[in-house]
Short mmCIF file of C-alpha atoms and ligand atoms in Angstrom, two decimals:
data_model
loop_
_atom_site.label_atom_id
_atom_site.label_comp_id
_atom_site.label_asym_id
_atom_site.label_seq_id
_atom_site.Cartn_x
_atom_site.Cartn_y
_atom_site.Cartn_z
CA UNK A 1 -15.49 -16.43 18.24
CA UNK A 2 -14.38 -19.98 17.23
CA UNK A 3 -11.36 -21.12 18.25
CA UNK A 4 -10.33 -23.13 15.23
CA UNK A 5 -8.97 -19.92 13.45
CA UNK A 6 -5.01 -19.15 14.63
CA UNK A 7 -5.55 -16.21 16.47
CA UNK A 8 -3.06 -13.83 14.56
CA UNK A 9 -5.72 -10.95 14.83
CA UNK A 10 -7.34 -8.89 17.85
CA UNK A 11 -11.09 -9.11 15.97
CA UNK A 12 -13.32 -6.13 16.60
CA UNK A 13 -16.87 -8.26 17.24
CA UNK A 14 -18.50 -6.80 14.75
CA UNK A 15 -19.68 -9.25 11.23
CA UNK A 16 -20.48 -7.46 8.26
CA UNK A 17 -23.05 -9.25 5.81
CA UNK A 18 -23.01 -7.07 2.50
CA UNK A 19 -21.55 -3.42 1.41
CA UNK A 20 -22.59 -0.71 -1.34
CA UNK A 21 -20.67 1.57 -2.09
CA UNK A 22 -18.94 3.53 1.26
CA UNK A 23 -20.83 2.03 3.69
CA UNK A 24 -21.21 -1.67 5.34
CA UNK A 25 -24.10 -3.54 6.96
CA UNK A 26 -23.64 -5.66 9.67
CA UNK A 27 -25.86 -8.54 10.66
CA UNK A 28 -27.88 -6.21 12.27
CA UNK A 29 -28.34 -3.74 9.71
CA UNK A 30 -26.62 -1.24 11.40
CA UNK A 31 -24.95 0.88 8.50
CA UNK A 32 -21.32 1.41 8.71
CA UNK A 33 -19.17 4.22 7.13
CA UNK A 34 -16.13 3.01 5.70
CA UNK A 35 -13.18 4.91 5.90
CA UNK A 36 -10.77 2.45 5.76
CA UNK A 37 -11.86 0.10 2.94
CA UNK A 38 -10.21 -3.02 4.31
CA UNK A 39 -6.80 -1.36 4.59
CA UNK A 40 -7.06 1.09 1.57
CA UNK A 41 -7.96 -2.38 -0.73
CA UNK A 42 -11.71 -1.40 -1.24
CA UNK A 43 -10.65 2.02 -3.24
CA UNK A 44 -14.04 1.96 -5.33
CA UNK A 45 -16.17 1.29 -2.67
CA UNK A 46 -18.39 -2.44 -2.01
CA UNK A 47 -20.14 -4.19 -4.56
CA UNK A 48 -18.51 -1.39 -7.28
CA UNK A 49 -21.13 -2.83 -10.39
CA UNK A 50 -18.43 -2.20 -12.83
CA UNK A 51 -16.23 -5.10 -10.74
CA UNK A 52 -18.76 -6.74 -10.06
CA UNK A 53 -20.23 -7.73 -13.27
CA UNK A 54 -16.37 -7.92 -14.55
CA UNK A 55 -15.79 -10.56 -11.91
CA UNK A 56 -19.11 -12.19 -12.30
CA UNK A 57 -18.70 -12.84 -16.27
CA UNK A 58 -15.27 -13.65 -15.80
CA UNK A 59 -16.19 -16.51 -12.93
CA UNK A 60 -18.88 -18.12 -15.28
CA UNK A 61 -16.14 -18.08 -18.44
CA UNK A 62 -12.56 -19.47 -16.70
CA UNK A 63 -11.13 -18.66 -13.93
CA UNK A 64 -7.90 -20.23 -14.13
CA UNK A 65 -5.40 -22.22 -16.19
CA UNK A 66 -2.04 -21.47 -14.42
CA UNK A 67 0.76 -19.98 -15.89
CA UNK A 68 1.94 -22.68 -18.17
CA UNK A 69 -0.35 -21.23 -20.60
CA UNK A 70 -0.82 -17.71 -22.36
CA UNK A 71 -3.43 -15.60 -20.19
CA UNK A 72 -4.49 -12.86 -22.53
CA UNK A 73 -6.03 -11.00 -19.59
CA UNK A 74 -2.57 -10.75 -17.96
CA UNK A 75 -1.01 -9.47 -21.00
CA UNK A 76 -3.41 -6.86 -21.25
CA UNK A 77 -2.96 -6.05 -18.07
CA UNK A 78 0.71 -6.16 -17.92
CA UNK A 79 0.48 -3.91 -21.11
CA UNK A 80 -1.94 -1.29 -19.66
CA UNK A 81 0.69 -1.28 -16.25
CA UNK A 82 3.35 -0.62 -17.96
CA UNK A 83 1.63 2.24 -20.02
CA UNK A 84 0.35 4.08 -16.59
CA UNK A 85 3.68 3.51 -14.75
CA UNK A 86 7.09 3.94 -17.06
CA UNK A 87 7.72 0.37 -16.74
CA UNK A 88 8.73 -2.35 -18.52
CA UNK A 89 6.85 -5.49 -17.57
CA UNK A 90 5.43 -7.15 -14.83
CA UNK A 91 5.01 -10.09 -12.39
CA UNK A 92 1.74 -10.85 -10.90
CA UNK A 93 1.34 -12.62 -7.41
CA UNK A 94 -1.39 -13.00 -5.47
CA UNK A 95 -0.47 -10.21 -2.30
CA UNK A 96 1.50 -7.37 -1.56
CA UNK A 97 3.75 -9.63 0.29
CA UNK A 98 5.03 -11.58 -2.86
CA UNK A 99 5.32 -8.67 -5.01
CA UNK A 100 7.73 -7.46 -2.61
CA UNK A 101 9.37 -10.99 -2.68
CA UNK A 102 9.55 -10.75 -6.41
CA UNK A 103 11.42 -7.65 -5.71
CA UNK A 104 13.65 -8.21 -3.27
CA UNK A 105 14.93 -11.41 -5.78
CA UNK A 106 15.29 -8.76 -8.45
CA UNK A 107 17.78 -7.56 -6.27
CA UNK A 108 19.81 -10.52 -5.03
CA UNK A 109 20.15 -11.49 -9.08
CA UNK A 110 20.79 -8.28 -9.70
CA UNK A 111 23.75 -8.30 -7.44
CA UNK A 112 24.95 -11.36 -8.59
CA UNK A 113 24.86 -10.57 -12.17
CA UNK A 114 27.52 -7.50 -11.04
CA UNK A 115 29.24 -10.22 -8.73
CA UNK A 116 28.39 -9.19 -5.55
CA UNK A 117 27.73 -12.80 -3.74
CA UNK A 118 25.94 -11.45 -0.51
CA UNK A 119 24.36 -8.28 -2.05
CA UNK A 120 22.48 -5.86 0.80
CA UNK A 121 19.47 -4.26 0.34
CA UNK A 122 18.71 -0.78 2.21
CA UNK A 123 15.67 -1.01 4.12
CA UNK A 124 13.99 2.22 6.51
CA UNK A 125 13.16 2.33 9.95
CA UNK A 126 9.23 2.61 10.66
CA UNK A 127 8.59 0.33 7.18
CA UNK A 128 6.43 -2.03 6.54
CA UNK A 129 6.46 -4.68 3.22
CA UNK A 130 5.24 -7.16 4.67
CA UNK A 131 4.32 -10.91 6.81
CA UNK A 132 6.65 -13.71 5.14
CA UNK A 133 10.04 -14.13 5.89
CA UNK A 134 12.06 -11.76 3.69
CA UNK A 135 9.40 -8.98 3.84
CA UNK A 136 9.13 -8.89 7.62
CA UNK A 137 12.85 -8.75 7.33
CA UNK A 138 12.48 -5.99 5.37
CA UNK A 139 10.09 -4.58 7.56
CA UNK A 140 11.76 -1.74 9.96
CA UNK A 141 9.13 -2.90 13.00
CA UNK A 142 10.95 -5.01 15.96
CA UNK A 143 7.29 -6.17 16.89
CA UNK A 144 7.06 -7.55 13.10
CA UNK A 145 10.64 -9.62 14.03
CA UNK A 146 10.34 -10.75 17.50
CA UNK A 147 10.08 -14.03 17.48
CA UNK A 148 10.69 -14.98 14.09
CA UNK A 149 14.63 -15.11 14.11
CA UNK A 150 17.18 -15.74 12.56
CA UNK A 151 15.70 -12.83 10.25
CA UNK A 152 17.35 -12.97 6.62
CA UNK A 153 20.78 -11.54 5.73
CA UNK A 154 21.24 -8.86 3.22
CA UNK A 155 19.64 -5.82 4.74
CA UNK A 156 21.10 -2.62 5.82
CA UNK A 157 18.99 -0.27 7.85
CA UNK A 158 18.79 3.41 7.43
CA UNK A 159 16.21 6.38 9.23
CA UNK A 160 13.04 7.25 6.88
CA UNK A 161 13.27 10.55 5.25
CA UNK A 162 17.20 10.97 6.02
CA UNK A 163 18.97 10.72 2.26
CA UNK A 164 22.55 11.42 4.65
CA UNK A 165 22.02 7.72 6.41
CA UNK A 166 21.59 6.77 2.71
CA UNK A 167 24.54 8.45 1.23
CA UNK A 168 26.65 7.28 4.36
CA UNK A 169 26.45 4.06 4.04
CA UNK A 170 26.73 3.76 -0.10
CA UNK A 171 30.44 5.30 1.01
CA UNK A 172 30.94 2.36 3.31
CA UNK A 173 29.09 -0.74 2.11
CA UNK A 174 30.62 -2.26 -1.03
CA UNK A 175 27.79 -4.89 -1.21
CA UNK A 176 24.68 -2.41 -1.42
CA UNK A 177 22.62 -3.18 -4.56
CA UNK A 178 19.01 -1.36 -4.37
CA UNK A 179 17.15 0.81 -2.15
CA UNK A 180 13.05 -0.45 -1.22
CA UNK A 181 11.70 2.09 -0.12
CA UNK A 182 7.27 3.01 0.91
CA UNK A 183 7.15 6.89 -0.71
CA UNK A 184 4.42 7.37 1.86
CA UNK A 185 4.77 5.07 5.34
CA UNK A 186 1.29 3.20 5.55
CA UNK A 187 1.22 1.39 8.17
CA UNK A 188 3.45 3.31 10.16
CA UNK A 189 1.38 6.24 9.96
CA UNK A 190 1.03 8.32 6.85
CA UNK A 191 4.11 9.54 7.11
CA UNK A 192 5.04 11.99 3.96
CA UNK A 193 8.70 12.35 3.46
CA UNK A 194 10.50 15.80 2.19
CA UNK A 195 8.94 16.30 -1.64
CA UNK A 196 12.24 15.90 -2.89
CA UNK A 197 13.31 12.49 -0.95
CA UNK A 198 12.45 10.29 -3.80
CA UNK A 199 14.70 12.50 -6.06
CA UNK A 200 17.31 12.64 -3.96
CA UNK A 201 17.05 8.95 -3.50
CA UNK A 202 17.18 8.02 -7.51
CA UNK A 203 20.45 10.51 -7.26
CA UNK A 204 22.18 8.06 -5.14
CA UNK A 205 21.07 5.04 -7.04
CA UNK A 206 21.91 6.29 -10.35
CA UNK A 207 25.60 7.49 -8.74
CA UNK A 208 26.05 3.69 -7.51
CA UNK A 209 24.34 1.69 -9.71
CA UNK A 210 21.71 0.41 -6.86
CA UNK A 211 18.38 -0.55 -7.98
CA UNK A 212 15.73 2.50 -6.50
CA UNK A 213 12.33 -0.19 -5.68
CA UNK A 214 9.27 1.41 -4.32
CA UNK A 215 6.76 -0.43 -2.34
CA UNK A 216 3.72 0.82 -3.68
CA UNK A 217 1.24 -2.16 -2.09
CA UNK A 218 -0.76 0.50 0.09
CA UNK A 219 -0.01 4.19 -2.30
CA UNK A 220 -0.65 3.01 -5.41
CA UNK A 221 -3.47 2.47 -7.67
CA UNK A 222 -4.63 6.04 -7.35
CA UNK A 223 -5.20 6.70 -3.76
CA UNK A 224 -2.45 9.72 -3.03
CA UNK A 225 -3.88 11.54 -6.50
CA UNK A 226 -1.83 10.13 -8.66
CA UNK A 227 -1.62 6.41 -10.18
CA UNK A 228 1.62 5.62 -8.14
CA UNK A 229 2.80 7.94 -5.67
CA UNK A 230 6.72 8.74 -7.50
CA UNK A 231 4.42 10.12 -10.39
CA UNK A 232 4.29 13.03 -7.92
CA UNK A 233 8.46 13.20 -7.98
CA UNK A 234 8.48 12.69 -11.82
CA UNK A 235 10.88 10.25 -11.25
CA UNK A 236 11.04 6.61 -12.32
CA UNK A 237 12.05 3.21 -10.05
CA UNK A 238 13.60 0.64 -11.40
CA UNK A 239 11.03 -1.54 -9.52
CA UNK A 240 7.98 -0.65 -8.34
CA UNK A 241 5.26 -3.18 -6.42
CA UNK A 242 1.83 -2.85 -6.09
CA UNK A 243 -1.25 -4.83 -4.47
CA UNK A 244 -3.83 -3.53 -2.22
CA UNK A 245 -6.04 -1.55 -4.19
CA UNK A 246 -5.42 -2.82 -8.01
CA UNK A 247 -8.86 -5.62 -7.66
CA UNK A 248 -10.67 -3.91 -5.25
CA UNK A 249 -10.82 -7.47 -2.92
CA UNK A 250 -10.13 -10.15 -5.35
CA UNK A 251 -6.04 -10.97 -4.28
CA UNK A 252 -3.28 -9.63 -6.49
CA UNK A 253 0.30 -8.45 -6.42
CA UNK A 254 2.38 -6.56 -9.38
CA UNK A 255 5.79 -6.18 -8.95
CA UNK A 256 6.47 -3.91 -12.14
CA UNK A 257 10.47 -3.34 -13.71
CA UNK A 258 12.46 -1.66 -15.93
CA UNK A 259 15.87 -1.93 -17.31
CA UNK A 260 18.34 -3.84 -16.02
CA UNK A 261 15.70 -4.96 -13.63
CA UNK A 262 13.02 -5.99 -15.89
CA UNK A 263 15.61 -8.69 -17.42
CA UNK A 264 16.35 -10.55 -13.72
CA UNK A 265 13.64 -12.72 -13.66
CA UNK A 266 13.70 -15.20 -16.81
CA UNK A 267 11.76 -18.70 -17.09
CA UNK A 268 12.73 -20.71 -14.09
CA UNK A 269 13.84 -18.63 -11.42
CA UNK A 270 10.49 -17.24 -9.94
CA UNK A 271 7.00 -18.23 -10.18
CA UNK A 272 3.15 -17.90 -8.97
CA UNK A 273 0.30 -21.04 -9.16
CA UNK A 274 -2.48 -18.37 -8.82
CA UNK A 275 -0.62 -15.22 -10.04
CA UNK A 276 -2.49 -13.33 -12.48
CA UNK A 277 -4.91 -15.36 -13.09
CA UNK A 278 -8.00 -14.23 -15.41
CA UNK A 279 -10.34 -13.49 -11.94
CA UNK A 280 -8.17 -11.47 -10.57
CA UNK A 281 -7.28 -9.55 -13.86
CA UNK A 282 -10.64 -9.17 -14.74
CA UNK A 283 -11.28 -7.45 -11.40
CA UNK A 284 -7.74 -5.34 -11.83
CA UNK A 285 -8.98 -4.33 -15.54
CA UNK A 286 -12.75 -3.28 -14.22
CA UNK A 287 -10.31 -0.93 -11.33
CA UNK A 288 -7.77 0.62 -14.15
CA UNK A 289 -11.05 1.40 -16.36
CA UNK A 290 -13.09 3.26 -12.89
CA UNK A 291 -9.72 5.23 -12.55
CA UNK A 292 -9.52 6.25 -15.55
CA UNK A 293 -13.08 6.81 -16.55
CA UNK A 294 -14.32 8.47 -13.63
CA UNK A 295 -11.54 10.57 -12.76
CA UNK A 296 -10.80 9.05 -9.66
CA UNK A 297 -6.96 10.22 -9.05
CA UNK A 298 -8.36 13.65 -9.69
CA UNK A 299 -11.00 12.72 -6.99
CA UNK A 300 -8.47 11.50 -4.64
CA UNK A 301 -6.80 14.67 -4.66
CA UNK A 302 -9.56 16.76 -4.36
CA UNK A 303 -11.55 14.91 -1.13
CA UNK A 304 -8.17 14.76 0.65
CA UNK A 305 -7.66 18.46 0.63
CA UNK A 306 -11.23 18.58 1.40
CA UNK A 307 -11.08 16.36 4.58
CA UNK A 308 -7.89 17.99 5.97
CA UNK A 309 -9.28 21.68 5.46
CA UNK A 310 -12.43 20.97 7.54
CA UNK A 311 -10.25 18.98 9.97
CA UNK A 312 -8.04 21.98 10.56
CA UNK A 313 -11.20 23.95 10.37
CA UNK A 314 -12.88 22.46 13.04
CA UNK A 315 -9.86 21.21 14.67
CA UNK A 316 -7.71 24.74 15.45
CA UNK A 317 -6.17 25.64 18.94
CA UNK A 318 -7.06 22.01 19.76
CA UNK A 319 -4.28 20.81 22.37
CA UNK A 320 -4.53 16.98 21.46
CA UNK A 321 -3.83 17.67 18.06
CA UNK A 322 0.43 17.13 16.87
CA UNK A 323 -0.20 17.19 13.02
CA UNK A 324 -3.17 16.80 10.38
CA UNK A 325 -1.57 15.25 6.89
CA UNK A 326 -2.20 14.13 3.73
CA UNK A 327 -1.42 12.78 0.24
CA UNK A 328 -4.63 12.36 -1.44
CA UNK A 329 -6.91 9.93 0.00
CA UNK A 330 -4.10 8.88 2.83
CA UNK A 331 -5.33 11.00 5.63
CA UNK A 332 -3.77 11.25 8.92
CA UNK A 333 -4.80 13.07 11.95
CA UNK A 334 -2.26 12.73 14.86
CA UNK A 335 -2.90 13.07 18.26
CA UNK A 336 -0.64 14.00 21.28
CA UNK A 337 -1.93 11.43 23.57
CA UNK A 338 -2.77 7.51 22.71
CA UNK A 339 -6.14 7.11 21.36
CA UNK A 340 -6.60 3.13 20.07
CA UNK A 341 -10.16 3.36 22.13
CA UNK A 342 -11.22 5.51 19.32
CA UNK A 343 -11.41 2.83 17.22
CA UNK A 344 -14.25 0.77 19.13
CA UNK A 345 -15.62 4.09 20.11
CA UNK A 346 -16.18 4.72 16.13
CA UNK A 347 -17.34 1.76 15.54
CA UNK A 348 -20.16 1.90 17.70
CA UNK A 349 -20.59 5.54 16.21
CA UNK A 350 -20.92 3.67 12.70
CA UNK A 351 -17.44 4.74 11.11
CA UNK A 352 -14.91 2.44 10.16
CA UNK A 353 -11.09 3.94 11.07
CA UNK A 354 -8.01 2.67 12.16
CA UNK A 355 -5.65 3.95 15.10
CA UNK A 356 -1.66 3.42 14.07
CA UNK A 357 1.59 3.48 16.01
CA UNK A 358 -0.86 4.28 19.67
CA UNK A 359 -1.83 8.00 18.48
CA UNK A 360 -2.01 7.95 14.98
CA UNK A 361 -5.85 8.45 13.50
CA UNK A 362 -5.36 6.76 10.02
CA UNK A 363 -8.29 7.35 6.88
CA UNK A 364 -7.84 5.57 3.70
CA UNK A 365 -11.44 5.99 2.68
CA UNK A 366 -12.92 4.85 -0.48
CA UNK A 367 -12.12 7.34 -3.79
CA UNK A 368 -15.64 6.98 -5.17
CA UNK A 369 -17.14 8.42 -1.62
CA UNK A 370 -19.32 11.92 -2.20
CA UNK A 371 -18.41 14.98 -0.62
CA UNK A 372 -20.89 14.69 1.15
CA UNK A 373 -20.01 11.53 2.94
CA UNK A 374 -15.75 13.30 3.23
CA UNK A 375 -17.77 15.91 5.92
CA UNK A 376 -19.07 13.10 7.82
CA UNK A 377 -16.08 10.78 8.05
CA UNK A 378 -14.58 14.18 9.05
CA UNK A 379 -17.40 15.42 11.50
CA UNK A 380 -17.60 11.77 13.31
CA UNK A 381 -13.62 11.98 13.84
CA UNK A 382 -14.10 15.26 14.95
CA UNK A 383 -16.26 14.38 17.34
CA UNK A 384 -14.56 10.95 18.94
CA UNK A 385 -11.86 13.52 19.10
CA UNK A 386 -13.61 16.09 21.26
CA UNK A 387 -14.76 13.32 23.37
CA UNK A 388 -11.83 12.19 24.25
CA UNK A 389 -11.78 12.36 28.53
C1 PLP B 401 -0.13 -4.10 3.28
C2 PLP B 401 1.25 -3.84 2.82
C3 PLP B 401 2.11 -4.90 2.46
C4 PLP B 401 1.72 -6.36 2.61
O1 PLP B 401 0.69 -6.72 1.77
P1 PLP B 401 -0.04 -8.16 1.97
O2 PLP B 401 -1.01 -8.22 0.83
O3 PLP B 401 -0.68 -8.13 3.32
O4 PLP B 401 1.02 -9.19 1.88
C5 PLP B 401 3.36 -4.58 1.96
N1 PLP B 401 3.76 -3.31 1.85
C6 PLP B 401 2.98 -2.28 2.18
C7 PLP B 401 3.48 -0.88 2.00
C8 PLP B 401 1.70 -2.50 2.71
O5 PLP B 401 0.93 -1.46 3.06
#
């Protein structure tokens, strides 16, 4: 591997030359299944035609102006966001990074506009929201800090899944002004919080007049079964973000607000060169119409339950295995020992998966996959698992 790329990432030596729908093709030809989709970005698969040709027309027509100009692609898009989630407009960025810093400013203007000068934001334990300086902040991973200090001020930290923490330190800390919050931990490990945390969480906000701002980046765009994963708490944020999967590859962030919120950011105060530019709205448009068109939420739903029946199937009495979870297409299967071999062991298998947090088997496989190809993402895992020494 060349040496004139930083090395910020341990590469698995493996080059991959084209993709169709769940599987890749390395140089070799050797067929890959994919069921992690370049970190649950790929939802519809490779080379989906539908984005395709979207992207395609839209690269031979304009690509980009900037934002000094009316985009009618953006509006659209903003328009049809706002429609699927309960919000009230939208900022576009180019990752799920700057969403989240779109967010997080939200919040410090927010404060200020009540006259808090060094408003906090409540942060969890085991989060992740991202690699620049406020979002690693954010980020409740000392391996994502080390190094990087003086971190940012303005966080408070508080345990995943424990609303008490919450409530505890809203008595306390004058200066709090929103909760961000993943309703699923990603990175961390799939890991699904009590079904009314969410609720219990807009509670507090509502009683203190915090902000509630989800980081949808990885649980959004249709991957837990529904379009954003509060739809499941019938709830609304006051800001929600959203990224990986909205382009299927071509970069974009949302950050999406309403109310008070939504009226933060006015002309001057934030900005993007790329953001939401007509390429990458094309792609996001040629996503919403798949999801809705080909009932892919629906999908989601039903190959998750698939998958983690014939895991627990085929996986009963089994010692190594803590926990099997789900939400939708965000499949876990969690081991009691460490197991990060697994990942070059499936590779040479031809599956694509990721290992998080040392024992943590993580699936966040495409929602267009047949059932067909669920059983064998399954049966491979399976059977890395069973030959474990
Ligand atoms: C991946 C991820 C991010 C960061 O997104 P980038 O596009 O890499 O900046 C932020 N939040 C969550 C929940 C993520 O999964």
């Amino acid at each position: 591997m060349t040496e004139s790329i930083m090395p910020t990432y341990n590469r698995i030596p493996v080059s991959m030359v084209r993709g169709e729908g769940s599987y890749l093709y390395d140089e070799d030809g050797k067929a890959y299944l994919d069921a992690l989709t370049g970190l649950a970005v790929v939802g519809l698969g490779h080379a989906h035609p539908g984005v395709a040709a979207a992207i395609a027309e839209q690269a031979a027509t304009l690509m980009h102006t900037s934002n000094l100009y009316r985009i009618p692609l953006q509006e659209r898009l903003a328009d049809r966001l706002c429609e699927i989630s309960g919000m009230e407009n939208v900022f576009f960025g180019n990752s799920g990074a700057e969403a989240n810093e779109a967010a997080l400013k939200i919040a410090r203007i927010y404060g200020h506009s009540k006259n808090i000068a060094t408003p906090d934001v409540i942060v969890m334990d085991m989060s992740f929201h991202g690699r620049t300086m406020a979002t690693l902040t954010a980020t409740g991973n000392r391996k994502v800090h080390a190094g990087f200090e003086p971190l940012l001020s303005g966080f408070v930290r508080a345990p995943f899944n424990d609303i008490e923490s919450v409530k505890n330190i809203g008595a306390n800390n004058k200066n709090v002004v929103a909760v961000f919050v993943e309703p699923i931990l990603g990175e961390s490990g799939v890991h699904i919080p009590a079904d009314n945390y969410l609720n219990e969480l807009r509670a507090v906000c509502d009683q203190h007049g915090w902000l509630l701002m989800l980081d949808e980046v990885q649980t959004g765009n249709g991957r837990t079964g529904k379009f954003f994963a509060y739809q499941h708490a019938g709830i609304l944020p006051d800001v929600v973000t959203t990224a990986k999967g909205l382009a299927n590859g071509v970069p974009i962030g949302a950050c999406l607000a309403s109310g008070e919120a939504a009226k933060m950011l006015v002309a001057g105060t934030h900005g993007s060169t790329f953001g939401g530019n007509f390429l990458s709205c094309a792609a996001a448009h040629a996503v919403l119409d798949a999801i809705e068109n080909d009932g892919l939420m629906d999908r989601a739903t039903e190959l998750g339950d698939r998958m983690v029946a014939r895991f627990e199937d085929a996986l009963k009495g089994n010692n190594r295995i803590d926990d099997i979870r789900n939400k939708g297409l965000m499949v876990a299967v969690q081991l009691t020992e460490p197991c990060t071999q697994l990942i070059g062991e499936a590779v040479d298998a031809g599956l694509l998966i990721n290992v998080t947090s040392d024992t943590i088997i993580r699936m966040l496989p495409p929602l267009t996959m047949s059932d067909d190809e669920a059983d064998t993402i399954v049966d491979k895992v399976v059977a890395l698992i069973n030959s474990l020494g």
